[in-house]
């Protein structure tokens, strides 16, 4: 998947302080009334899906509301090297072939990419993508040569296909995998190393790639072969994973237009092509408009209140923009809309005029001039509705829900129940904030506006809990955080994570590469981590995606399954001077969240590649492992193992830990409503909005905001123009899934609470059970069945309400 949220805290449900006991029953009934449908392959972020009948864009699992600043790793677990930050370590020379066939590789012998290519790295046989040498000039010839080759193989398969696994699924998986891996590598580079030449090359070949995907998705010989398997006497003997593959691909084919006649199919295909172009342009406009804003400040009083880390970053940015003598102490400083810079201003700048200028620029990104996304959104919504009508649905939300657990009605019902429970606490949040401002003699106390809320909320939190987020940074250095995270997963899941920099090519010197080993020391997975913000070339946010998935069919040696490889991308503040990257507590939560996604991809034991790891998991269940991992940030032993002062080694004082726990639900009602605004406007636009009608997209948002925002948005608020989750990611009519999955994740964590979080033996046993079910089974079994297998019962909302402090008041 790709994006996850838009400017909000971690992705767990945050409520206010009051609710009613009936909410528990209502949530339970909503969840239980919905059975989990078969699913399409799920990804994190923006890339084409890798199922048999792929969509025109792949979904990145984007985790967290935008801005999704979080962190990455820079730790040293291995004895062969010592490092304080990812950016200053030595690198080994890289060869194309990186490790032995007994470990894992991108393709098996029949699928090797060994076509003559004039040294085009995209067409070579590789174990890991050659990210360090792929350039824009390779994209056009490489993708076209690959498409020609697999198109020939698809045509040959259509002539010889039989309704058996070896004659249908296995050759098809090889074809799909080659496109997924190569296109995925190029598209990934566009996300993390964007440049005009790469954009142009991708824009030129994308229609050809989409055309191939449509040809595959609408292949009647393949569709009929799947139906024949479904209707064969051997059906009952297939295992759960294979049944899920067959049934989901039949349904996916229908959603890909397999049943449409010539004219309608041609119209459908044009819609898919146009949607792919529009989504790409949408994301480019967001990136370019974010890069475009720069605020040069020369007078230190104009940035009074910014902490030292933020001043250092602003000076570092100024140096990179040609102000070579800039320093944190004397400036000049450059403020940008990149997440670390933007949030620092919103939280800490005493200059109200600066806060207003930066806030207005942020909520109006990509909404004017050559970078205006407004008409692109209108076109996207119009085409999605046309697509839905062609497929026989009333609206696009129904199309989206066809491959999810929920229905439109059940999702709306859940959102409304949460909204009504959060409204009164959110009202009180604003009253408390106004009272606090008055007590501080603030001139804006009677006229609080959006650029004041974050600033004064931070001051109130500091006053109420004696917690200063910036003062916590020295306790959360990136190396320590990652060391603690890896120790946690070793305890829970009996795995070891070690850095193996140099084993695989990378796209930037800050990128780390890791190997995951089982208890015997054998490798079971690999992953990249790209930690820091690079606003000139890197998309904002935090996400996880696959590089390759586990697969028996794509085994290099014919016996051991190909091992999964993932990448995690974040946008946290880079090291400044000789200090390591120092994190906020929210950034710590984000890293844990993204690693939860990666764990589901890497620890899968499913050998059927099309439902291994995150593939095939219903979109509204895929957040379970990520949100589950966030809970461990509040676990005392875990947090104390992470929180060590980067200079003195001092452990976080016990009193501060207790304050962190107490502040967990601070302004919970307001934060919950913020997420509900995003989820509700998403469903409104995809279920009820009429493109070209009397109501504009911004009118829809203002109407939704009347019920989801205590402080109404500004009249010129155009945040929709940068809402990449739903217009350039995988969350169209699916943003509600953050809320839906939190019921599952909270209940899953409560299994550990039930056995006692201080009982290490019982926690390890429960962790193994979680690994063998939620993390191991992938999309090979329906999510509800997987959950019941782990928990011993169907999910309950009670743990979620308890975690957010609601059960006591409701009782």
PDB file of N, CA, C and O in Angstrom, residues 600-650:
ATOM      1  N   UNK A 600       5.006  -9.356   8.440  1.00  0.00           N
ATOM      2  CA  UNK A 600       4.011 -10.217   7.801  1.00  0.00           C
ATOM      3  C   UNK A 600       4.497 -10.666   6.422  1.00  0.00           C
ATOM      4  O   UNK A 600       4.219 -11.781   5.989  1.00  0.00           O
ATOM      5  N   UNK A 601       5.222  -9.800   5.744  1.00  0.00           N
ATOM      6  CA  UNK A 601       5.779 -10.168   4.442  1.00  0.00           C
ATOM      7  C   UNK A 601       6.922 -11.156   4.599  1.00  0.00           C
ATOM      8  O   UNK A 601       7.007 -12.144   3.859  1.00  0.00           O
ATOM      9  N   UNK A 602       7.789 -10.928   5.577  1.00  0.00           N
ATOM     10  CA  UNK A 602       9.036 -11.698   5.667  1.00  0.00           C
ATOM     11  C   UNK A 602       8.888 -13.018   6.410  1.00  0.00           C
ATOM     12  O   UNK A 602       9.621 -13.969   6.136  1.00  0.00           O
ATOM     13  N   UNK A 603       7.982 -13.102   7.364  1.00  0.00           N
ATOM     14  CA  UNK A 603       7.870 -14.317   8.183  1.00  0.00           C
ATOM     15  C   UNK A 603       6.808 -15.274   7.658  1.00  0.00           C
ATOM     16  O   UNK A 603       6.466 -16.256   8.324  1.00  0.00           O
ATOM     17  N   UNK A 604       6.276 -15.013   6.484  1.00  0.00           N
ATOM     18  CA  UNK A 604       5.298 -15.920   5.914  1.00  0.00           C
ATOM     19  C   UNK A 604       5.901 -17.306   5.701  1.00  0.00           C
ATOM     20  O   UNK A 604       7.083 -17.443   5.374  1.00  0.00           O
ATOM     21  N   UNK A 605       5.112 -18.312   5.902  1.00  0.00           N
ATOM     22  CA  UNK A 605       5.515 -19.690   5.588  1.00  0.00           C
ATOM     23  C   UNK A 605       4.711 -20.225   4.413  1.00  0.00           C
ATOM     24  O   UNK A 605       4.760 -21.418   4.105  1.00  0.00           O
ATOM     25  N   UNK A 606       3.983 -19.326   3.775  1.00  0.00           N
ATOM     26  CA  UNK A 606       3.158 -19.696   2.643  1.00  0.00           C
ATOM     27  C   UNK A 606       4.032 -19.784   1.397  1.00  0.00           C
ATOM     28  O   UNK A 606       4.665 -18.812   1.005  1.00  0.00           O
ATOM     29  N   UNK A 607       4.066 -20.944   0.768  1.00  0.00           N
ATOM     30  CA  UNK A 607       4.909 -21.139  -0.406  1.00  0.00           C
ATOM     31  C   UNK A 607       4.210 -20.801  -1.713  1.00  0.00           C
ATOM     32  O   UNK A 607       4.866 -20.709  -2.753  1.00  0.00           O
ATOM     33  N   UNK A 608       2.893 -20.646  -1.684  1.00  0.00           N
ATOM     34  CA  UNK A 608       2.187 -20.228  -2.891  1.00  0.00           C
ATOM     35  C   UNK A 608       2.381 -18.715  -3.039  1.00  0.00           C
ATOM     36  O   UNK A 608       1.846 -17.926  -2.275  1.00  0.00           O
ATOM     37  N   UNK A 609       3.173 -18.325  -4.027  1.00  0.00           N
ATOM     38  CA  UNK A 609       3.611 -16.948  -4.132  1.00  0.00           C
ATOM     39  C   UNK A 609       2.503 -15.925  -4.220  1.00  0.00           C
ATOM     40  O   UNK A 609       2.673 -14.784  -3.798  1.00  0.00           O
ATOM     41  N   UNK A 610       1.362 -16.311  -4.739  1.00  0.00           N
ATOM     42  CA  UNK A 610       0.291 -15.343  -4.943  1.00  0.00           C
ATOM     43  C   UNK A 610      -0.513 -15.047  -3.681  1.00  0.00           C
ATOM     44  O   UNK A 610      -1.324 -14.114  -3.670  1.00  0.00           O
ATOM     45  N   UNK A 611      -0.282 -15.797  -2.620  1.00  0.00           N
ATOM     46  CA  UNK A 611      -0.930 -15.489  -1.342  1.00  0.00           C
ATOM     47  C   UNK A 611       0.091 -15.528  -0.205  1.00  0.00           C
ATOM     48  O   UNK A 611      -0.257 -15.755   0.946  1.00  0.00           O
ATOM     49  N   UNK A 612       1.352 -15.296  -0.529  1.00  0.00           N
ATOM     50  CA  UNK A 612       2.407 -15.299   0.481  1.00  0.00           C
ATOM     51  C   UNK A 612       2.555 -13.916   1.088  1.00  0.00           C
ATOM     52  O   UNK A 612       2.473 -12.902   0.398  1.00  0.00           O
ATOM     53  N   UNK A 613       2.777 -13.857   2.386  1.00  0.00           N
ATOM     54  CA  UNK A 613       3.016 -12.579   3.049  1.00  0.00           C
ATOM     55  C   UNK A 613       1.820 -11.663   2.977  1.00  0.00           C
ATOM     56  O   UNK A 613       0.699 -12.033   3.330  1.00  0.00           O
ATOM     57  N   UNK A 614       2.040 -10.460   2.487  1.00  0.00           N
ATOM     58  CA  UNK A 614       0.959  -9.467   2.418  1.00  0.00           C
ATOM     59  C   UNK A 614       0.052  -9.675   1.220  1.00  0.00           C
ATOM     60  O   UNK A 614      -1.005  -9.049   1.116  1.00  0.00           O
ATOM     61  N   UNK A 615       0.438 -10.521   0.293  1.00  0.00           N
ATOM     62  CA  UNK A 615      -0.383 -10.753  -0.896  1.00  0.00           C
ATOM     63  C   UNK A 615      -1.659 -11.518  -0.519  1.00  0.00           C
ATOM     64  O   UNK A 615      -1.613 -12.487   0.217  1.00  0.00           O
ATOM     65  N   UNK A 616      -2.761 -11.058  -1.055  1.00  0.00           N
ATOM     66  CA  UNK A 616      -4.017 -11.760  -0.852  1.00  0.00           C
ATOM     67  C   UNK A 616      -4.715 -11.455   0.448  1.00  0.00           C
ATOM     68  O   UNK A 616      -5.803 -11.960   0.695  1.00  0.00           O
ATOM     69  N   UNK A 617      -4.109 -10.634   1.310  1.00  0.00           N
ATOM     70  CA  UNK A 617      -4.754 -10.276   2.574  1.00  0.00           C
ATOM     71  C   UNK A 617      -5.728  -9.129   2.311  1.00  0.00           C
ATOM     72  O   UNK A 617      -5.373  -8.133   1.682  1.00  0.00           O
ATOM     73  N   UNK A 618      -6.956  -9.276   2.777  1.00  0.00           N
ATOM     74  CA  UNK A 618      -7.938  -8.218   2.584  1.00  0.00           C
ATOM     75  C   UNK A 618      -7.405  -6.893   3.096  1.00  0.00           C
ATOM     76  O   UNK A 618      -6.779  -6.828   4.156  1.00  0.00           O
ATOM     77  N   UNK A 619      -7.687  -5.839   2.339  1.00  0.00           N
ATOM     78  CA  UNK A 619      -7.108  -4.525   2.631  1.00  0.00           C
ATOM     79  C   UNK A 619      -7.467  -4.039   4.028  1.00  0.00           C
ATOM     80  O   UNK A 619      -6.653  -3.418   4.711  1.00  0.00           O
ATOM     81  N   UNK A 620      -8.676  -4.323   4.480  1.00  0.00           N
ATOM     82  CA  UNK A 620      -9.067  -3.815   5.789  1.00  0.00           C
ATOM     83  C   UNK A 620      -8.634  -4.739   6.931  1.00  0.00           C
ATOM     84  O   UNK A 620      -8.980  -4.499   8.085  1.00  0.00           O
ATOM     85  N   UNK A 621      -7.848  -5.762   6.612  1.00  0.00           N
ATOM     86  CA  UNK A 621      -7.235  -6.589   7.660  1.00  0.00           C
ATOM     87  C   UNK A 621      -5.727  -6.447   7.675  1.00  0.00           C
ATOM     88  O   UNK A 621      -5.064  -6.874   8.615  1.00  0.00           O
ATOM     89  N   UNK A 622      -5.174  -5.840   6.642  1.00  0.00           N
ATOM     90  CA  UNK A 622      -3.718  -5.841   6.473  1.00  0.00           C
ATOM     91  C   UNK A 622      -3.003  -4.961   7.499  1.00  0.00           C
ATOM     92  O   UNK A 622      -1.806  -5.103   7.711  1.00  0.00           O
ATOM     93  N   UNK A 623      -3.741  -4.084   8.180  1.00  0.00           N
ATOM     94  CA  UNK A 623      -3.124  -3.240   9.202  1.00  0.00           C
ATOM     95  C   UNK A 623      -2.954  -3.957  10.540  1.00  0.00           C
ATOM     96  O   UNK A 623      -2.366  -3.401  11.465  1.00  0.00           O
ATOM     97  N   UNK A 624      -3.451  -5.160  10.672  1.00  0.00           N
ATOM     98  CA  UNK A 624      -3.388  -5.846  11.964  1.00  0.00           C
ATOM     99  C   UNK A 624      -1.954  -5.946  12.498  1.00  0.00           C
ATOM    100  O   UNK A 624      -1.676  -5.513  13.625  1.00  0.00           O
ATOM    101  N   UNK A 625      -0.990  -6.514  11.751  1.00  0.00           N
ATOM    102  CA  UNK A 625       0.360  -6.658  12.313  1.00  0.00           C
ATOM    103  C   UNK A 625       1.043  -5.332  12.603  1.00  0.00           C
ATOM    104  O   UNK A 625       1.779  -5.215  13.592  1.00  0.00           O
ATOM    105  N   UNK A 626       0.790  -4.321  11.757  1.00  0.00           N
ATOM    106  CA  UNK A 626       1.458  -3.029  11.953  1.00  0.00           C
ATOM    107  C   UNK A 626       0.948  -2.336  13.212  1.00  0.00           C
ATOM    108  O   UNK A 626       1.737  -1.839  14.025  1.00  0.00           O
ATOM    109  N   UNK A 627      -0.369  -2.303  13.373  1.00  0.00           N
ATOM    110  CA  UNK A 627      -0.928  -1.653  14.555  1.00  0.00           C
ATOM    111  C   UNK A 627      -0.647  -2.472  15.812  1.00  0.00           C
ATOM    112  O   UNK A 627      -0.490  -1.913  16.907  1.00  0.00           O
ATOM    113  N   UNK A 628      -0.575  -3.780  15.669  1.00  0.00           N
ATOM    114  CA  UNK A 628      -0.203  -4.640  16.786  1.00  0.00           C
ATOM    115  C   UNK A 628       1.183  -4.267  17.319  1.00  0.00           C
ATOM    116  O   UNK A 628       1.389  -4.153  18.527  1.00  0.00           O
ATOM    117  N   UNK A 629       2.131  -4.033  16.404  1.00  0.00           N
ATOM    118  CA  UNK A 629       3.497  -3.730  16.840  1.00  0.00           C
ATOM    119  C   UNK A 629       3.580  -2.393  17.570  1.00  0.00           C
ATOM    120  O   UNK A 629       4.429  -2.217  18.453  1.00  0.00           O
ATOM    121  N   UNK A 630       2.722  -1.458  17.239  1.00  0.00           N
ATOM    122  CA  UNK A 630       2.752  -0.158  17.920  1.00  0.00           C
ATOM    123  C   UNK A 630       2.538  -0.295  19.421  1.00  0.00           C
ATOM    124  O   UNK A 630       3.085   0.486  20.214  1.00  0.00           O
ATOM    125  N   UNK A 631       1.739  -1.265  19.819  1.00  0.00           N
ATOM    126  CA  UNK A 631       1.437  -1.437  21.246  1.00  0.00           C
ATOM    127  C   UNK A 631       2.694  -1.667  22.079  1.00  0.00           C
ATOM    128  O   UNK A 631       2.731  -1.301  23.264  1.00  0.00           O
ATOM    129  N   UNK A 632       3.714  -2.270  21.474  1.00  0.00           N
ATOM    130  CA  UNK A 632       4.915  -2.598  22.232  1.00  0.00           C
ATOM    131  C   UNK A 632       5.736  -1.360  22.570  1.00  0.00           C
ATOM    132  O   UNK A 632       6.629  -1.424  23.431  1.00  0.00           O
ATOM    133  N   UNK A 633       5.454  -0.236  21.930  1.00  0.00           N
ATOM    134  CA  UNK A 633       6.166   0.999  22.274  1.00  0.00           C
ATOM    135  C   UNK A 633       5.844   1.449  23.699  1.00  0.00           C
ATOM    136  O   UNK A 633       6.608   2.215  24.298  1.00  0.00           O
ATOM    137  N   UNK A 634       4.700   1.002  24.219  1.00  0.00           N
ATOM    138  CA  UNK A 634       4.302   1.373  25.577  1.00  0.00           C
ATOM    139  C   UNK A 634       4.606   0.265  26.584  1.00  0.00           C
ATOM    140  O   UNK A 634       4.340   0.424  27.779  1.00  0.00           O
ATOM    141  N   UNK A 635       5.161  -0.818  26.113  1.00  0.00           N
ATOM    142  CA  UNK A 635       5.557  -1.916  26.997  1.00  0.00           C
ATOM    143  C   UNK A 635       6.826  -1.506  27.736  1.00  0.00           C
ATOM    144  O   UNK A 635       7.820  -1.119  27.118  1.00  0.00           O
ATOM    145  N   UNK A 636       6.785  -1.587  29.056  1.00  0.00           N
ATOM    146  CA  UNK A 636       7.863  -1.008  29.845  1.00  0.00           C
ATOM    147  C   UNK A 636       9.236  -1.553  29.477  1.00  0.00           C
ATOM    148  O   UNK A 636      10.179  -0.785  29.235  1.00  0.00           O
ATOM    149  N   UNK A 637       9.395  -2.860  29.453  1.00  0.00           N
ATOM    150  CA  UNK A 637      10.712  -3.436  29.187  1.00  0.00           C
ATOM    151  C   UNK A 637      11.205  -3.055  27.793  1.00  0.00           C
ATOM    152  O   UNK A 637      12.397  -2.784  27.593  1.00  0.00           O
ATOM    153  N   UNK A 638      10.289  -3.045  26.838  1.00  0.00           N
ATOM    154  CA  UNK A 638      10.679  -2.677  25.470  1.00  0.00           C
ATOM    155  C   UNK A 638      11.128  -1.228  25.413  1.00  0.00           C
ATOM    156  O   UNK A 638      12.188  -0.907  24.862  1.00  0.00           O
ATOM    157  N   UNK A 639      10.315  -0.337  25.988  1.00  0.00           N
ATOM    158  CA  UNK A 639      10.631   1.083  25.918  1.00  0.00           C
ATOM    159  C   UNK A 639      11.921   1.391  26.675  1.00  0.00           C
ATOM    160  O   UNK A 639      12.771   2.150  26.189  1.00  0.00           O
ATOM    161  N   UNK A 640      12.091   0.799  27.847  1.00  0.00           N
ATOM    162  CA  UNK A 640      13.298   1.073  28.619  1.00  0.00           C
ATOM    163  C   UNK A 640      14.544   0.507  27.934  1.00  0.00           C
ATOM    164  O   UNK A 640      15.645   1.021  28.112  1.00  0.00           O
ATOM    165  N   UNK A 641      14.358  -0.526  27.155  1.00  0.00           N
ATOM    166  CA  UNK A 641      15.486  -1.062  26.392  1.00  0.00           C
ATOM    167  C   UNK A 641      15.883  -0.167  25.231  1.00  0.00           C
ATOM    168  O   UNK A 641      17.027  -0.175  24.779  1.00  0.00           O
ATOM    169  N   UNK A 642      14.922   0.622  24.756  1.00  0.00           N
ATOM    170  CA  UNK A 642      15.160   1.523  23.634  1.00  0.00           C
ATOM    171  C   UNK A 642      15.655   2.886  24.100  1.00  0.00           C
ATOM    172  O   UNK A 642      16.562   3.478  23.502  1.00  0.00           O
ATOM    173  N   UNK A 643      15.042   3.392  25.157  1.00  0.00           N
ATOM    174  CA  UNK A 643      15.221   4.790  25.567  1.00  0.00           C
ATOM    175  C   UNK A 643      16.485   4.965  26.396  1.00  0.00           C
ATOM    176  O   UNK A 643      16.456   4.940  27.633  1.00  0.00           O
ATOM    177  N   UNK A 644      17.604   5.155  25.721  1.00  0.00           N
ATOM    178  CA  UNK A 644      18.886   5.414  26.365  1.00  0.00           C
ATOM    179  C   UNK A 644      19.442   6.722  25.801  1.00  0.00           C
ATOM    180  O   UNK A 644      19.472   6.914  24.588  1.00  0.00           O
ATOM    181  N   UNK A 645      19.874   7.607  26.663  1.00  0.00           N
ATOM    182  CA  UNK A 645      20.401   8.889  26.199  1.00  0.00           C
ATOM    183  C   UNK A 645      21.591   8.651  25.282  1.00  0.00           C
ATOM    184  O   UNK A 645      22.504   7.888  25.617  1.00  0.00           O
ATOM    185  N   UNK A 646      21.590   9.290  24.141  1.00  0.00           N
ATOM    186  CA  UNK A 646      22.600   8.977  23.120  1.00  0.00           C
ATOM    187  C   UNK A 646      24.009   9.397  23.529  1.00  0.00           C
ATOM    188  O   UNK A 646      24.995   8.884  22.981  1.00  0.00           O
ATOM    189  N   UNK A 647      24.131  10.301  24.507  1.00  0.00           N
ATOM    190  CA  UNK A 647      25.460  10.736  24.953  1.00  0.00           C
ATOM    191  C   UNK A 647      25.878  10.070  26.261  1.00  0.00           C
ATOM    192  O   UNK A 647      27.012   9.600  26.385  1.00  0.00           O
ATOM    193  N   UNK A 648      24.963  10.005  27.219  1.00  0.00           N
ATOM    194  CA  UNK A 648      25.325   9.498  28.547  1.00  0.00           C
ATOM    195  C   UNK A 648      24.995   8.028  28.747  1.00  0.00           C
ATOM    196  O   UNK A 648      25.528   7.399  29.664  1.00  0.00           O
ATOM    197  N   UNK A 649      24.083   7.494  27.918  1.00  0.00           N
ATOM    198  CA  UNK A 649      23.652   6.115  28.110  1.00  0.00           C
ATOM    199  C   UNK A 649      22.603   5.968  29.189  1.00  0.00           C
ATOM    200  O   UNK A 649      22.150   4.853  29.478  1.00  0.00           O
ATOM    201  N   UNK A 650      22.202   7.079  29.811  1.00  0.00           N
ATOM    202  CA  UNK A 650      21.197   7.055  30.877  1.00  0.00           C
ATOM    203  C   UNK A 650      19.866   6.541  30.339  1.00  0.00           C
ATOM    204  O   UNK A 650      19.412   6.930  29.260  1.00  0.00           O
TER     205      UNK A 650
END
